[in-house]
Coordinates of N, CA and C in Angstrom, one line a residue:
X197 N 15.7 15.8 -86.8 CA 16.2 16.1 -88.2 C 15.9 14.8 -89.0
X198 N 16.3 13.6 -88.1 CA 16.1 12.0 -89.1 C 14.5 12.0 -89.3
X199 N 13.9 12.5 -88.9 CA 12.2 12.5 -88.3 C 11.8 13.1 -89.6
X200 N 12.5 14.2 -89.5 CA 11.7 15.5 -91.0 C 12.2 14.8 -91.9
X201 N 13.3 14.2 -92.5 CA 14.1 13.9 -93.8 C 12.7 12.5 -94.1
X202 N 12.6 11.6 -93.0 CA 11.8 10.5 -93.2 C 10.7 11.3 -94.0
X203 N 9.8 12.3 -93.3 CA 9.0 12.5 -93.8 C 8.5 13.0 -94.9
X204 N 9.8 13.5 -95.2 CA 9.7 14.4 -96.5 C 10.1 13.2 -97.7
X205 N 11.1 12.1 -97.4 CA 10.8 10.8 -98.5 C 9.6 10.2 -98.8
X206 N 8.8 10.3 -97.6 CA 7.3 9.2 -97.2 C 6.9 10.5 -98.6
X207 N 7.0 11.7 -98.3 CA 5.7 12.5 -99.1 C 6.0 12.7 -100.2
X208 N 7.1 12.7 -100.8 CA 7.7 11.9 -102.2 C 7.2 10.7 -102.7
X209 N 7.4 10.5 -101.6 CA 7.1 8.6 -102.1 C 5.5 8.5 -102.7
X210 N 5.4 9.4 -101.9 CA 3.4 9.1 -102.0 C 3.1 10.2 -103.3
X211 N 3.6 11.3 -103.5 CA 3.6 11.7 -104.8 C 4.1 11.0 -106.0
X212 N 4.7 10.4 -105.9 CA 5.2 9.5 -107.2 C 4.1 8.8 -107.4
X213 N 3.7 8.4 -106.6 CA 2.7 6.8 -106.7 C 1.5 7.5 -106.8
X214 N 0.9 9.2 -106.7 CA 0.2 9.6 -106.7 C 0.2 9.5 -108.6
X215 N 1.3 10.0 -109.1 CA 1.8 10.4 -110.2 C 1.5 9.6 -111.3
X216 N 1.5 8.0 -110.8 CA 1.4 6.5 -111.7 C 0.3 6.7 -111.7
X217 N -1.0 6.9 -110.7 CA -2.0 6.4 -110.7 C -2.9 7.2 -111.6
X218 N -1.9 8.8 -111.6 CA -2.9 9.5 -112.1 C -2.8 9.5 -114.2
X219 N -1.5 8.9 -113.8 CA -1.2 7.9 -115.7 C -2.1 7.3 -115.8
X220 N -2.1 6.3 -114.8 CA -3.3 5.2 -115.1 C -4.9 5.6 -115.7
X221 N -4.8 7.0 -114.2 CA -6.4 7.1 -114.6 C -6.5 8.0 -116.1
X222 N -5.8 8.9 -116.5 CA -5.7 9.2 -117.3 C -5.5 8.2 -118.8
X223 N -4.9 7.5 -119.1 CA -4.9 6.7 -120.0 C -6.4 6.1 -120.4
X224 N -6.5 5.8 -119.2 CA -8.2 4.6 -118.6 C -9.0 5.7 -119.2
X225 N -8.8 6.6 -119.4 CA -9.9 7.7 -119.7 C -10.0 8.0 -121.3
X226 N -8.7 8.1 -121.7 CA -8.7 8.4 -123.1 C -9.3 7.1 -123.5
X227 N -8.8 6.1 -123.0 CA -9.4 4.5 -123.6 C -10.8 4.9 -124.2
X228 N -11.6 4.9 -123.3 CA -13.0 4.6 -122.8 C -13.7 5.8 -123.6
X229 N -13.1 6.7 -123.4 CA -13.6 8.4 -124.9 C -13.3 7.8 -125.9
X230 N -11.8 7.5 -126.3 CA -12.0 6.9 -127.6 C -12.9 6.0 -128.2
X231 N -13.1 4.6 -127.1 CA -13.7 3.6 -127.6 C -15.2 4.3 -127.8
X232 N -15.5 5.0 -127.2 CA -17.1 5.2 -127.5 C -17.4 5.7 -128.7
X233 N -16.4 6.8 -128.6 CA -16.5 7.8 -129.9 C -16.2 7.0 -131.4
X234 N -15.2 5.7 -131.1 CA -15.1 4.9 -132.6 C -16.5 4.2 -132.6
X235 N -17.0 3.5 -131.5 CA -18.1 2.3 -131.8 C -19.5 3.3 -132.0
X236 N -19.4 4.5 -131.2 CA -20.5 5.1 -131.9 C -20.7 6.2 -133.2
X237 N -19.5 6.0 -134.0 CA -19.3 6.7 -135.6 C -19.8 4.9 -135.8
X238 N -19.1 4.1 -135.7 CA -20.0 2.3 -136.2 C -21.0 2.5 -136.0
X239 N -21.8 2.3 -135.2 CA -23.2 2.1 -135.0 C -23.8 3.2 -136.0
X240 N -23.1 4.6 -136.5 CA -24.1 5.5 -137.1 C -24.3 5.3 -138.6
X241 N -22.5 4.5 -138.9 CA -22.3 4.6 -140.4 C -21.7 3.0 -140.9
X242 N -22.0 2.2 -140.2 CA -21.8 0.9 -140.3 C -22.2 -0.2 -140.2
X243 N -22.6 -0.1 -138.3 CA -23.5 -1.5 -138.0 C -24.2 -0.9 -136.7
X244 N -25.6 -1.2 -137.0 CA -26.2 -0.4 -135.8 C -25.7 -1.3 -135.0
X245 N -25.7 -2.7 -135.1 CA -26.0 -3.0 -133.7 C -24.6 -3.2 -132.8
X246 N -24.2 -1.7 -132.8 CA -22.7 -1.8 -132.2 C -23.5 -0.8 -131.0
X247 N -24.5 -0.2 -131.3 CA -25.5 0.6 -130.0 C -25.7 -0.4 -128.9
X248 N -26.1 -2.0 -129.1 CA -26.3 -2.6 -128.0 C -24.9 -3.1 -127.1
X249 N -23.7 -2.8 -127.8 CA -22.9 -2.7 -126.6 C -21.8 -1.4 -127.1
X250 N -21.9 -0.2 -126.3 CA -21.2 1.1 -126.4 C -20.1 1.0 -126.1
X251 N -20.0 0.7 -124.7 CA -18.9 0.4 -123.7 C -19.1 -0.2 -122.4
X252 N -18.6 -1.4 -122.6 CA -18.7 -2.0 -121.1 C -20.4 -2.4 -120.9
X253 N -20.9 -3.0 -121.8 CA -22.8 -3.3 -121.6 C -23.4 -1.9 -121.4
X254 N -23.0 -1.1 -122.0 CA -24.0 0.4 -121.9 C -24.6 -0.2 -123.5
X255 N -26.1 0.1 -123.5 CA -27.0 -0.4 -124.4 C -27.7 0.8 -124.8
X256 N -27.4 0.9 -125.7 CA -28.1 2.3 -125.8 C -29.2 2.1 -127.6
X257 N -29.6 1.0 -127.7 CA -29.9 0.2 -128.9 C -31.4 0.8 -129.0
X258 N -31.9 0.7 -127.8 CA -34.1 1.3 -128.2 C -33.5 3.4 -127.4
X259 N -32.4 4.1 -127.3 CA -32.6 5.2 -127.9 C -32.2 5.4 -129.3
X260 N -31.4 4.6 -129.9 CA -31.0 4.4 -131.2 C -32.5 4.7 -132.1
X261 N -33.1 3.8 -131.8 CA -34.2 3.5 -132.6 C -35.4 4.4 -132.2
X262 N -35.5 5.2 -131.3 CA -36.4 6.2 -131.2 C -36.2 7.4 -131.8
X263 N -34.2 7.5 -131.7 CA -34.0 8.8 -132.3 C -32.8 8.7 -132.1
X264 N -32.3 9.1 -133.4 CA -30.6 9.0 -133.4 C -29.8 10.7 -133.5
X265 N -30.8 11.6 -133.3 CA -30.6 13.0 -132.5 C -30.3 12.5 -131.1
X266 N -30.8 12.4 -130.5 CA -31.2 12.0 -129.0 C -29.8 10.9 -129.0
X267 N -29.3 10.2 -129.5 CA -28.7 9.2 -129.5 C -27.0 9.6 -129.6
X268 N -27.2 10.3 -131.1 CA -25.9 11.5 -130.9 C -25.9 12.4 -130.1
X269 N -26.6 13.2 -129.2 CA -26.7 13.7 -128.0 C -26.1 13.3 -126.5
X270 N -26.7 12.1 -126.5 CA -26.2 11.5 -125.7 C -24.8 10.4 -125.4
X271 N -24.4 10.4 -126.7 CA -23.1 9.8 -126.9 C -21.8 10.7 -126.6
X272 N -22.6 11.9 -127.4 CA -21.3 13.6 -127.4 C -21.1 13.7 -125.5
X273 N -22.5 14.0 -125.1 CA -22.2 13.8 -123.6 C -21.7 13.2 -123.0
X274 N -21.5 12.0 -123.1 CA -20.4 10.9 -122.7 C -19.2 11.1 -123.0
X275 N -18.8 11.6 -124.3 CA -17.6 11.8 -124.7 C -17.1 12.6 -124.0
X276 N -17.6 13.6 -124.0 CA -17.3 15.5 -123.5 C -16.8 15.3 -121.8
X277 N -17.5 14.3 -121.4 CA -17.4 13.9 -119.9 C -16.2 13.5 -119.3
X278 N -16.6 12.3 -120.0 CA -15.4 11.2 -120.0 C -13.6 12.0 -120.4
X279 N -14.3 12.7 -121.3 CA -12.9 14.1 -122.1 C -12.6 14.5 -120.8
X280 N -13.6 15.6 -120.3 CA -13.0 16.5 -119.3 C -12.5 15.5 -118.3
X281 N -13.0 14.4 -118.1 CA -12.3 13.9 -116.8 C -10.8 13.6 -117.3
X282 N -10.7 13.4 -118.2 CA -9.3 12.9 -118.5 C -8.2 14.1 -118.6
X283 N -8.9 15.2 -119.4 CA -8.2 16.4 -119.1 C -8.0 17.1 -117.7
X284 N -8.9 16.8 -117.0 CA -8.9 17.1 -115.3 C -7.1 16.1 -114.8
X285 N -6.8 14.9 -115.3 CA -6.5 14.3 -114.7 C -4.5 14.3 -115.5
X286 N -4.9 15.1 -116.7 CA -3.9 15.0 -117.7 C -3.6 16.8 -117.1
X287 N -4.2 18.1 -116.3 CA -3.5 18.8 -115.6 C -2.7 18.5 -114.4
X288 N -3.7 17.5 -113.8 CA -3.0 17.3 -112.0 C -1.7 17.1 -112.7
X289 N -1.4 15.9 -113.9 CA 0.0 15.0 -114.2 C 1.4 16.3 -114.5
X290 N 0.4 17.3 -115.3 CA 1.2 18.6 -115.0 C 2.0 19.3 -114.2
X291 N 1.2 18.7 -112.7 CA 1.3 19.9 -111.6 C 2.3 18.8 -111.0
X292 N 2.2 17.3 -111.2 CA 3.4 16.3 -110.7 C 4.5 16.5 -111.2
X293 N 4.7 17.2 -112.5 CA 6.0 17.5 -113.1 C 6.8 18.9 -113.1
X294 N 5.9 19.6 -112.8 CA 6.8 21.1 -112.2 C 6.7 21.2 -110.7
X295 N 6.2 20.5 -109.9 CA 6.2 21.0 -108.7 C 7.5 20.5 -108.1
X296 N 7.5 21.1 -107.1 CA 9.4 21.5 -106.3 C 9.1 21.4 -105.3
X297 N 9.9 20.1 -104.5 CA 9.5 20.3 -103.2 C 10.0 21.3 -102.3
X298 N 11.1 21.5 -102.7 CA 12.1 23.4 -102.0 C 11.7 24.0 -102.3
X299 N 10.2 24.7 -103.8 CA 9.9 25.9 -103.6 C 8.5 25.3 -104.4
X300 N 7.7 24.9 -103.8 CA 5.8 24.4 -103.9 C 5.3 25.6 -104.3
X301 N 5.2 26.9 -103.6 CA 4.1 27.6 -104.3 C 4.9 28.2 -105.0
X302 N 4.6 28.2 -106.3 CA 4.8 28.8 -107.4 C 3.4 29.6 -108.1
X303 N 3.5 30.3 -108.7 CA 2.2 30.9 -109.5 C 2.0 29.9 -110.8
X304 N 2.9 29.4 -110.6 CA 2.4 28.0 -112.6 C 1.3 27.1 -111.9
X305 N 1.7 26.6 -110.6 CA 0.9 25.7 -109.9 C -0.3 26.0 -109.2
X306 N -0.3 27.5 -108.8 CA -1.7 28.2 -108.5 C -2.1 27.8 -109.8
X307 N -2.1 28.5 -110.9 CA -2.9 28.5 -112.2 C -2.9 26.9 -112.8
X308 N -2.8 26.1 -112.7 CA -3.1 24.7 -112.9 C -3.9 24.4 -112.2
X309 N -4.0 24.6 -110.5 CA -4.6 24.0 -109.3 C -6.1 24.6 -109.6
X310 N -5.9 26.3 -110.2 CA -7.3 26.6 -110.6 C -7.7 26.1 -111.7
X311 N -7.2 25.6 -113.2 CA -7.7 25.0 -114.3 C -8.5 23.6 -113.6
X312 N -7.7 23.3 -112.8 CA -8.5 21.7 -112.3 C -9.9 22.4 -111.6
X313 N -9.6 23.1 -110.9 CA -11.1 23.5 -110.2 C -12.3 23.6 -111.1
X314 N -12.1 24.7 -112.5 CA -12.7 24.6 -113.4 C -13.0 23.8 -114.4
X315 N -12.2 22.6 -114.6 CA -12.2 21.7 -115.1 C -13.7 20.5 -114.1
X316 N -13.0 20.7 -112.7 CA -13.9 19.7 -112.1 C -15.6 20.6 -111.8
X317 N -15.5 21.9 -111.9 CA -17.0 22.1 -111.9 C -17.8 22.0 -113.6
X318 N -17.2 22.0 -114.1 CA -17.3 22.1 -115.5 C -18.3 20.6 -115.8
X319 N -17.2 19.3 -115.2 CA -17.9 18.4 -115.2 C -19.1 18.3 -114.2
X320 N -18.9 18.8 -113.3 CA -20.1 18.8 -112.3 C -21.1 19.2 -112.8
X321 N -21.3 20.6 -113.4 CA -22.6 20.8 -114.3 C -22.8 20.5 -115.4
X322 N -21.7 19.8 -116.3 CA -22.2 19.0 -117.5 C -23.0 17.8 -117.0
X323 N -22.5 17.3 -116.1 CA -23.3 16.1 -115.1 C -24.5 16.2 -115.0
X324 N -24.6 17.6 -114.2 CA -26.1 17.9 -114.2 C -27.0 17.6 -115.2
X325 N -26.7 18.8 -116.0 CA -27.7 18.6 -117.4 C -27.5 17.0 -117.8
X326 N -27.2 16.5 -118.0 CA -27.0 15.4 -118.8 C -27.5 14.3 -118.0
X327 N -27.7 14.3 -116.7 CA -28.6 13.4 -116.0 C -30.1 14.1 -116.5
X328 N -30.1 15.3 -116.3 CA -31.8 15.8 -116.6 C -32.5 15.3 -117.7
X329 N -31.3 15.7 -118.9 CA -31.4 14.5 -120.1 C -31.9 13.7 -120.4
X330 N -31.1 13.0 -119.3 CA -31.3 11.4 -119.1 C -32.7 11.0 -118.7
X331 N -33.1 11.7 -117.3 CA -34.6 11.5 -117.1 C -35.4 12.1 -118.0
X332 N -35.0 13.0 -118.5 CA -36.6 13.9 -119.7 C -36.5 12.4 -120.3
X333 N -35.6 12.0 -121.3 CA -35.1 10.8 -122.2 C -36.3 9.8 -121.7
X334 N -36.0 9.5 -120.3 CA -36.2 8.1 -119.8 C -38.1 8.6 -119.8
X335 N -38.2 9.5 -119.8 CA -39.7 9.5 -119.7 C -40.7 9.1 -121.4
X336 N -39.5 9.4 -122.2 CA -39.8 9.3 -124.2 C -39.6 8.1 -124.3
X337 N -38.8 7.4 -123.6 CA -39.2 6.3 -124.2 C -37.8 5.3 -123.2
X338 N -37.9 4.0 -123.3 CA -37.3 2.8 -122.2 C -35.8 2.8 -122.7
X339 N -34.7 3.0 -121.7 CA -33.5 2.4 -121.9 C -33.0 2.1 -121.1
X340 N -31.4 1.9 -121.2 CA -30.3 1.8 -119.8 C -30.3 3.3 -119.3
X341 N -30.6 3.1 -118.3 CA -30.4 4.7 -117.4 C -28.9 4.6 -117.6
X342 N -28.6 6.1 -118.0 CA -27.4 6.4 -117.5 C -27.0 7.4 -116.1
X343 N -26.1 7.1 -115.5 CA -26.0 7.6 -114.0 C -24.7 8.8 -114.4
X344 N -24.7 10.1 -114.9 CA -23.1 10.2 -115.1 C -22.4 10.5 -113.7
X345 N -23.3 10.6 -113.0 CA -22.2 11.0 -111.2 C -21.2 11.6 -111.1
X346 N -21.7 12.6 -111.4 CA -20.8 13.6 -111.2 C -21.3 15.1 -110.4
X347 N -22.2 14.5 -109.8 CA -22.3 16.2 -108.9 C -21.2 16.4 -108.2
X348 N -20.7 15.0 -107.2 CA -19.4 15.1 -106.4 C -18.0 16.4 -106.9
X349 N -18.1 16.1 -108.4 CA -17.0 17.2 -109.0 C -17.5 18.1 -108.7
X350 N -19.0 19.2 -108.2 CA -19.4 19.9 -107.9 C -18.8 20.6 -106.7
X351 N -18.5 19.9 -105.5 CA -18.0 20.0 -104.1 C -16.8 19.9 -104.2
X352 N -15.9 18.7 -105.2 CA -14.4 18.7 -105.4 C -13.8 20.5 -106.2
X353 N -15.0 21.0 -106.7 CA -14.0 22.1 -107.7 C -14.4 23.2 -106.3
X354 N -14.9 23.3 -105.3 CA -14.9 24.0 -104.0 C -13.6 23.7 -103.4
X355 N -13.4 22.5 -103.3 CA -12.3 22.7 -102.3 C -10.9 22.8 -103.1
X356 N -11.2 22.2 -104.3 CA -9.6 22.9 -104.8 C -9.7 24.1 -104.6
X357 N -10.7 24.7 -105.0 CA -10.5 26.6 -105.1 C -10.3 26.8 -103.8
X358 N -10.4 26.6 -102.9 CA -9.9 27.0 -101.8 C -8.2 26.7 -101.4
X359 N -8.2 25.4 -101.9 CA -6.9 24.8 -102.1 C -5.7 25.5 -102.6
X360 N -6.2 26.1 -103.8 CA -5.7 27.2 -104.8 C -5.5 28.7 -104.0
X361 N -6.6 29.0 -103.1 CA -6.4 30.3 -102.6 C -5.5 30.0 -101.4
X362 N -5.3 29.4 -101.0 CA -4.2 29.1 -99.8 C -2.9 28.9 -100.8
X363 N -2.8 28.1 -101.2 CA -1.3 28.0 -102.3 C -1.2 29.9 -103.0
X364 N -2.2 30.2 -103.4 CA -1.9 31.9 -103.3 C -1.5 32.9 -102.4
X365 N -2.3 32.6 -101.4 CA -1.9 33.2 -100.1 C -0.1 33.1 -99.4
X366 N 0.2 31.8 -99.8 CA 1.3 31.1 -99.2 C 2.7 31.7 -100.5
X367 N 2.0 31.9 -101.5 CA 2.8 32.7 -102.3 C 3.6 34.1 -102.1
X368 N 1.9 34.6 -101.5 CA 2.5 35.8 -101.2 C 3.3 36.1 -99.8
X369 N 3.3 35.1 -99.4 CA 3.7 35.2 -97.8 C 5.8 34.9 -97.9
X370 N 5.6 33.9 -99.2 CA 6.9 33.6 -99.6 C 7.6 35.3 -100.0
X371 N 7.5 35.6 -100.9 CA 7.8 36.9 -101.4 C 8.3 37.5 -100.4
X372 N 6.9 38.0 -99.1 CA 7.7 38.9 -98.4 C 8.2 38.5 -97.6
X373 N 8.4 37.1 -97.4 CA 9.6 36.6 -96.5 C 11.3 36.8 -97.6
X374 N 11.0 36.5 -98.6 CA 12.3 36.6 -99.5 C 12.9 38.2 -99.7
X375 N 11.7 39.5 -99.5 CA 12.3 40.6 -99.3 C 12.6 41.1 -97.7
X376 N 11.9 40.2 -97.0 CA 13.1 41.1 -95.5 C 13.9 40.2 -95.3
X377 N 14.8 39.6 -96.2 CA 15.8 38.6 -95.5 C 16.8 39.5 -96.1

């Protein structure tokens, strides 16, 4: 009995600190969308040479100058990215605030657990395109490659959904345990 109680504090414990991190990453996210999306309205309506540093040494200064289609194209995609990841990360923070360790499956948290799924394939094939982009781009003319790496959310929104269909399953298993008692 001391064995189960320990363990059930440990998995608390580690959900909380799941909880901070995913503040952190989330914050870290809105940061980094915001800053791009102010320095790249500067660079379009103020000072170009805010293109040769975006964010963090992303140099995006000779697509500027080839084409500032191509340039707002590729900025929105960063934004949109960088967005969904933060919204990916601003649902999990959801699912840390209603979830119950005496009654976990709930149907609020199936339907979160799937938003994330869709959320993380969403990024996965925004990823895609926007690397293809990147190479058609890189063949028009010389820049910083950008990497967005994100196929991985491709294989991550698989296993949530499975994740999600087991928390489903375990739903229904709850029910009809609550009607033959």
């Amino acid at each position: 009995m001391l064995s189960l109680n320990n363990n059930k504090m440990k998995t608390e414990r580690i959900f909380k600190m799941m909880n901070v991190v995913s503040w952190i990453v989330f914050i870290g996210l809105c940061i980094k969308a915001g800053a791009i999306a102010i320095v790249s309205i500067l660079s379009l309506f103020a000072n170009k040479s805010a293109t040769e540093n975006l964010y963090k040494g992303i140099d995006l200064s000779n697509l500027y100058d080839f084409s500032t289609t191509h340039y707002i194209y590729t900025v929105l995609l960063l934004i949109l990215i960088t967005g969904l990841k933060a919204y990916l990360f601003y649902v999990l923070i959801k699912i840390f605030r209603i979830l119950d360790f005496k009654n976990p499956f709930s149907e609020e948290v199936v339907k979160l657990i799937l938003r994330i799924s869709k959320i993380a394939l969403s990024i996965g094939l925004l990823g895609i395109f926007a690397n293809s982009y990147m190479t058609w781009l890189n063949s028009k003319v010389t820049f910083l490659e950008l990497d967005f790496s994100t196929s991985g959310y491709i294989f991550m929104s698989g296993v949530i959904f499975i994740v999600a269909s087991l928390f489903r399953q375990a739903i229904t298993i709850q029910k009809e345990n609550e009607l033959t008692i």
